Amino acid sequence: MVFVIGHRGAKAYEPENTLRSLARALTFGVDAVEVDVRACKDGALVVIHDETVDRTTNGKGKVKDLTLNQLKRLDAGMGEKIPLLSEVLDFVKGKSMLLIEIKEKGIEDRVVKEVIDRDMLGDVVFISFYHTSIAKVKDLAPKSKTGIIFTCEPVDPADLAVKAKAEVLLPSYMTLTEHVVKKAHEKGLMVYTWVLNKPEEIIAALELGVDGFASDKPDLAVKYAKKQRTLLTW
């Protein structure tokens, strides 16, 4: 079974990382949705990808320099607001898995606490480019599921995942190879690749044996994942 992830919700159709985007992704039947988290000036954990609000809202400035009150006054697209991590957790609870990308160091303990406080540890995969952050998450919550992200192939990405105590390897599609998938599987790791928005990319990734993938177009992703599942039942 292939694990289908709505990248920042349904980014191709709705304002990314908003509750509206997550809701749209869920209507397509994804297995999980993925969001990005960072801290604002007063320490609140907010869901936004970039260091600044410039690209995704009608405001300007760095997230770390703006208070939650200032952020909540911004339009994140179609009248949506930048959500708190807590709001996202409450929204998806009981509906799907959630991948939380930790966008900066130093917030790991607060992110983990938000999840544990809602008894959602089994419903979340913590991921990050910062492999030390993932190792810290595992120390804080040994039963958590974690994954490391990379965009260029290091000497042995599978070894890096094991070192970070992760269960999932998340290579970008540009770095996805048969070798990467094989080595990861040999070490007992799952492979989730990203971001696949074209049929030919999805087909190629599935042929390489990935366990899951993220897409800005969850409807397309689910369609091709279902085709692959159908083939496996024959």
Short mmCIF file of C-alpha atoms in Angstrom, two decimals:
data_model
loop_
_atom_site.label_atom_id
_atom_site.label_comp_id
_atom_site.label_asym_id
_atom_site.label_seq_id
_atom_site.Cartn_x
_atom_site.Cartn_y
_atom_site.Cartn_z
CA MET A 1 0.00 0.00 0.00
CA VAL A 2 1.34 3.41 -0.97
CA PHE A 3 1.09 6.22 1.58
CA VAL A 4 -0.30 9.39 -0.06
CA ILE A 5 0.51 12.75 1.54
CA GLY A 6 -1.13 16.08 0.78
CA HIS A 7 1.80 18.53 0.60
CA ARG A 8 0.90 21.57 2.72
CA GLY A 9 -2.64 20.31 2.29
CA ALA A 10 -3.74 20.70 -1.30
CA LYS A 11 -1.22 23.36 -2.26
CA ALA A 12 -2.07 23.36 -5.97
CA TYR A 13 -5.69 24.29 -5.27
CA GLU A 14 -5.83 26.16 -1.95
CA PRO A 15 -3.65 28.54 0.10
CA GLU A 16 -0.86 26.34 1.44
CA ASN A 17 -0.63 25.39 5.09
CA THR A 18 -4.13 26.65 5.89
CA LEU A 19 -7.05 24.76 7.39
CA ARG A 20 -8.88 25.25 4.10
CA SER A 21 -6.02 23.54 2.25
CA LEU A 22 -5.95 20.64 4.70
CA ALA A 23 -9.70 20.19 4.43
CA ARG A 24 -9.49 20.08 0.63
CA ALA A 25 -6.76 17.44 0.76
CA LEU A 26 -8.83 15.27 3.07
CA THR A 27 -11.74 15.30 0.62
CA PHE A 28 -9.51 13.49 -1.88
CA GLY A 29 -8.88 10.61 0.52
CA VAL A 30 -5.19 11.14 1.33
CA ASP A 31 -3.55 9.07 4.04
CA ALA A 32 -1.85 12.10 5.57
CA VAL A 33 -1.32 15.82 5.25
CA GLU A 34 1.97 17.65 5.72
CA VAL A 35 2.56 21.05 7.31
CA ASP A 36 5.51 23.22 8.31
CA VAL A 37 5.98 24.67 11.77
CA ARG A 38 8.11 27.47 13.18
CA ALA A 39 7.92 29.89 16.13
CA CYS A 40 6.83 33.52 16.01
CA LYS A 41 8.12 36.41 18.15
CA ASP A 42 6.18 35.51 21.28
CA GLY A 43 6.97 31.81 21.00
CA ALA A 44 3.70 30.51 19.59
CA LEU A 45 4.06 27.64 17.13
CA VAL A 46 2.58 28.63 13.78
CA VAL A 47 2.14 26.74 10.54
CA ILE A 48 3.96 28.49 7.70
CA HIS A 49 6.71 27.34 5.34
CA ASP A 50 8.89 30.39 4.74
CA GLU A 51 10.99 32.42 7.16
CA THR A 52 8.98 35.45 6.06
CA VAL A 53 5.28 36.04 5.50
CA ASP A 54 5.91 37.87 2.22
CA ARG A 55 5.14 35.07 -0.27
CA THR A 56 2.08 33.51 1.32
CA THR A 57 0.28 36.45 2.95
CA ASN A 58 -0.51 40.12 2.37
CA GLY A 59 2.08 41.09 4.96
CA LYS A 60 5.82 41.54 5.11
CA GLY A 61 8.49 40.56 7.60
CA LYS A 62 10.08 37.59 9.29
CA VAL A 63 7.86 35.23 11.24
CA LYS A 64 10.24 35.40 14.20
CA ASP A 65 9.85 39.20 14.33
CA LEU A 66 6.04 39.18 14.34
CA THR A 67 3.74 38.41 17.27
CA LEU A 68 0.91 35.92 17.03
CA ASN A 69 -1.56 38.81 17.10
CA GLN A 70 0.20 40.42 14.13
CA LEU A 71 0.29 37.14 12.23
CA LYS A 72 -3.38 36.44 12.86
CA ARG A 73 -4.32 39.76 11.26
CA LEU A 74 -2.76 38.71 7.94
CA ASP A 75 -4.59 37.14 5.02
CA ALA A 76 -2.95 33.84 4.07
CA GLY A 77 -5.10 33.61 0.94
CA MET A 78 -8.86 33.45 0.30
CA GLY A 79 -9.46 35.00 3.70
CA GLU A 80 -7.62 32.21 5.52
CA LYS A 81 -5.47 32.88 8.57
CA ILE A 82 -2.09 31.44 9.46
CA PRO A 83 -3.02 28.57 11.79
CA LEU A 84 -1.41 27.61 15.04
CA LEU A 85 0.04 24.12 15.22
CA SER A 86 -2.53 23.42 17.93
CA GLU A 87 -5.35 24.36 15.53
CA VAL A 88 -3.98 22.03 12.87
CA LEU A 89 -3.65 19.17 15.34
CA ASP A 90 -7.21 19.66 16.55
CA PHE A 91 -8.46 19.84 12.96
CA VAL A 92 -6.85 16.63 11.69
CA LYS A 93 -7.30 14.53 14.84
CA GLY A 94 -9.22 11.39 13.98
CA LYS A 95 -9.22 12.24 10.27
CA SER A 96 -5.73 11.45 8.97
CA MET A 97 -2.06 11.13 9.79
CA LEU A 98 -0.06 14.35 10.02
CA LEU A 99 3.53 14.99 8.94
CA ILE A 100 5.01 17.93 10.84
CA GLU A 101 8.11 19.46 9.31
CA ILE A 102 10.19 21.22 11.94
CA LYS A 103 11.53 24.28 10.12
CA GLU A 104 13.93 25.55 12.78
CA LYS A 105 15.98 24.26 15.66
CA GLY A 106 15.03 24.89 19.27
CA ILE A 107 11.30 24.23 19.04
CA GLU A 108 11.40 20.43 19.19
CA ASP A 109 10.27 20.13 22.82
CA ARG A 110 7.27 22.41 22.30
CA VAL A 111 6.21 20.66 19.10
CA VAL A 112 6.38 17.27 20.79
CA LYS A 113 4.46 18.55 23.81
CA GLU A 114 1.62 19.86 21.61
CA VAL A 115 1.30 16.41 20.05
CA ILE A 116 1.54 14.43 23.29
CA ASP A 117 -0.95 16.72 25.05
CA ARG A 118 -3.53 15.68 22.44
CA ASP A 119 -2.63 11.99 22.63
CA MET A 120 -1.65 12.09 18.95
CA LEU A 121 1.85 10.63 19.04
CA GLY A 122 0.70 7.64 17.01
CA ASP A 123 -0.87 9.89 14.39
CA VAL A 124 2.15 12.09 13.66
CA VAL A 125 5.43 11.76 11.78
CA PHE A 126 8.01 14.38 12.75
CA ILE A 127 10.28 15.31 9.82
CA SER A 128 13.06 17.82 9.22
CA PHE A 129 16.12 18.77 7.20
CA TYR A 130 17.76 19.23 10.62
CA HIS A 131 18.72 15.69 11.50
CA THR A 132 19.80 16.72 14.99
CA SER A 133 16.25 17.98 15.57
CA ILE A 134 14.89 14.58 14.61
CA ALA A 135 17.30 12.84 16.98
CA LYS A 136 16.14 15.23 19.71
CA VAL A 137 12.49 14.43 19.01
CA LYS A 138 13.28 10.74 19.39
CA ASP A 139 15.01 11.41 22.71
CA LEU A 140 11.99 13.41 23.91
CA ALA A 141 9.49 10.83 22.68
CA PRO A 142 11.09 7.41 22.05
CA LYS A 143 7.84 6.03 20.63
CA SER A 144 7.51 8.81 18.05
CA LYS A 145 7.79 8.17 14.32
CA THR A 146 10.36 10.38 12.62
CA GLY A 147 11.97 11.00 9.25
CA ILE A 148 14.86 12.94 7.75
CA ILE A 149 14.58 15.03 4.58
CA PHE A 150 17.32 15.58 2.04
CA THR A 151 17.65 17.20 -1.38
CA CYS A 152 21.07 15.92 -2.40
CA GLU A 153 22.37 12.40 -1.98
CA PRO A 154 24.92 12.22 0.85
CA VAL A 155 27.38 9.35 1.09
CA ASP A 156 24.72 7.10 2.60
CA PRO A 157 21.36 8.72 3.38
CA ALA A 158 20.09 5.52 4.98
CA ASP A 159 22.95 5.61 7.48
CA LEU A 160 22.10 9.23 8.31
CA ALA A 161 18.52 8.22 8.99
CA VAL A 162 19.61 5.42 11.29
CA LYS A 163 21.99 7.78 13.09
CA ALA A 164 19.11 10.21 13.63
CA LYS A 165 17.01 7.31 14.98
CA ALA A 166 14.49 7.87 12.19
CA GLU A 167 12.16 5.34 10.59
CA VAL A 168 11.52 7.27 7.38
CA LEU A 169 13.79 8.62 4.65
CA LEU A 170 12.39 11.53 2.63
CA PRO A 171 14.46 12.16 -0.52
CA SER A 172 13.36 14.79 -3.00
CA TYR A 173 12.21 13.32 -6.30
CA MET A 174 15.35 14.74 -7.95
CA THR A 175 17.53 12.59 -5.70
CA LEU A 176 15.34 9.49 -5.76
CA THR A 177 17.14 6.47 -7.20
CA GLU A 178 16.79 2.72 -7.08
CA HIS A 179 19.95 2.63 -4.97
CA VAL A 180 18.51 5.04 -2.38
CA VAL A 181 15.30 3.02 -2.08
CA LYS A 182 17.12 -0.31 -1.90
CA LYS A 183 19.59 0.81 0.79
CA ALA A 184 16.79 2.35 2.85
CA HIS A 185 14.70 -0.81 2.70
CA GLU A 186 17.72 -2.94 3.61
CA LYS A 187 18.01 -0.91 6.80
CA GLY A 188 14.32 -1.23 7.57
CA LEU A 189 13.45 2.35 6.59
CA MET A 190 10.35 3.57 4.79
CA VAL A 191 10.86 5.88 1.79
CA TYR A 192 8.54 8.85 1.20
CA THR A 193 9.51 11.06 -1.74
CA TRP A 194 8.36 14.57 -2.64
CA VAL A 195 6.86 16.54 -4.44
CA LEU A 196 5.22 14.57 -7.28
CA ASN A 197 2.72 16.52 -9.36
CA LYS A 198 2.91 14.79 -12.75
CA PRO A 199 1.60 11.32 -13.65
CA GLU A 200 4.97 10.27 -15.07
CA GLU A 201 6.73 11.24 -11.83
CA ILE A 202 4.27 9.28 -9.72
CA ILE A 203 4.53 6.21 -11.95
CA ALA A 204 8.35 6.35 -11.94
CA ALA A 205 8.50 6.68 -8.16
CA LEU A 206 6.09 3.80 -7.64
CA GLU A 207 8.15 1.63 -9.98
CA LEU A 208 11.21 2.35 -7.82
CA GLY A 209 9.33 0.96 -4.84
CA VAL A 210 8.70 4.01 -2.67
CA ASP A 211 6.42 3.51 0.30
CA GLY A 212 4.77 6.91 0.00
CA PHE A 213 4.92 10.30 -1.66
CA ALA A 214 3.76 13.87 -1.21
CA SER A 215 1.90 15.88 -3.82
CA ASP A 216 0.48 19.37 -4.24
CA LYS A 217 -2.32 17.66 -6.19
CA PRO A 218 -3.77 15.08 -3.80
CA ASP A 219 -6.53 14.09 -6.22
CA LEU A 220 -3.96 13.08 -8.85
CA ALA A 221 -1.85 11.35 -6.21
CA VAL A 222 -4.74 9.28 -4.89
CA LYS A 223 -5.82 8.35 -8.42
CA TYR A 224 -2.45 6.86 -9.34
CA ALA A 225 -1.91 5.28 -5.94
CA LYS A 226 -5.23 3.48 -6.33
CA LYS A 227 -4.17 2.25 -9.76
CA GLN A 228 -1.01 0.82 -8.24
CA ARG A 229 -2.98 -0.86 -5.46
CA THR A 230 -5.33 -2.40 -8.01
CA LEU A 231 -2.41 -3.83 -9.96
CA LEU A 232 -1.01 -5.40 -6.80
CA THR A 233 -4.26 -7.27 -6.16
CA TRP A 234 -4.15 -9.07 -9.54
#
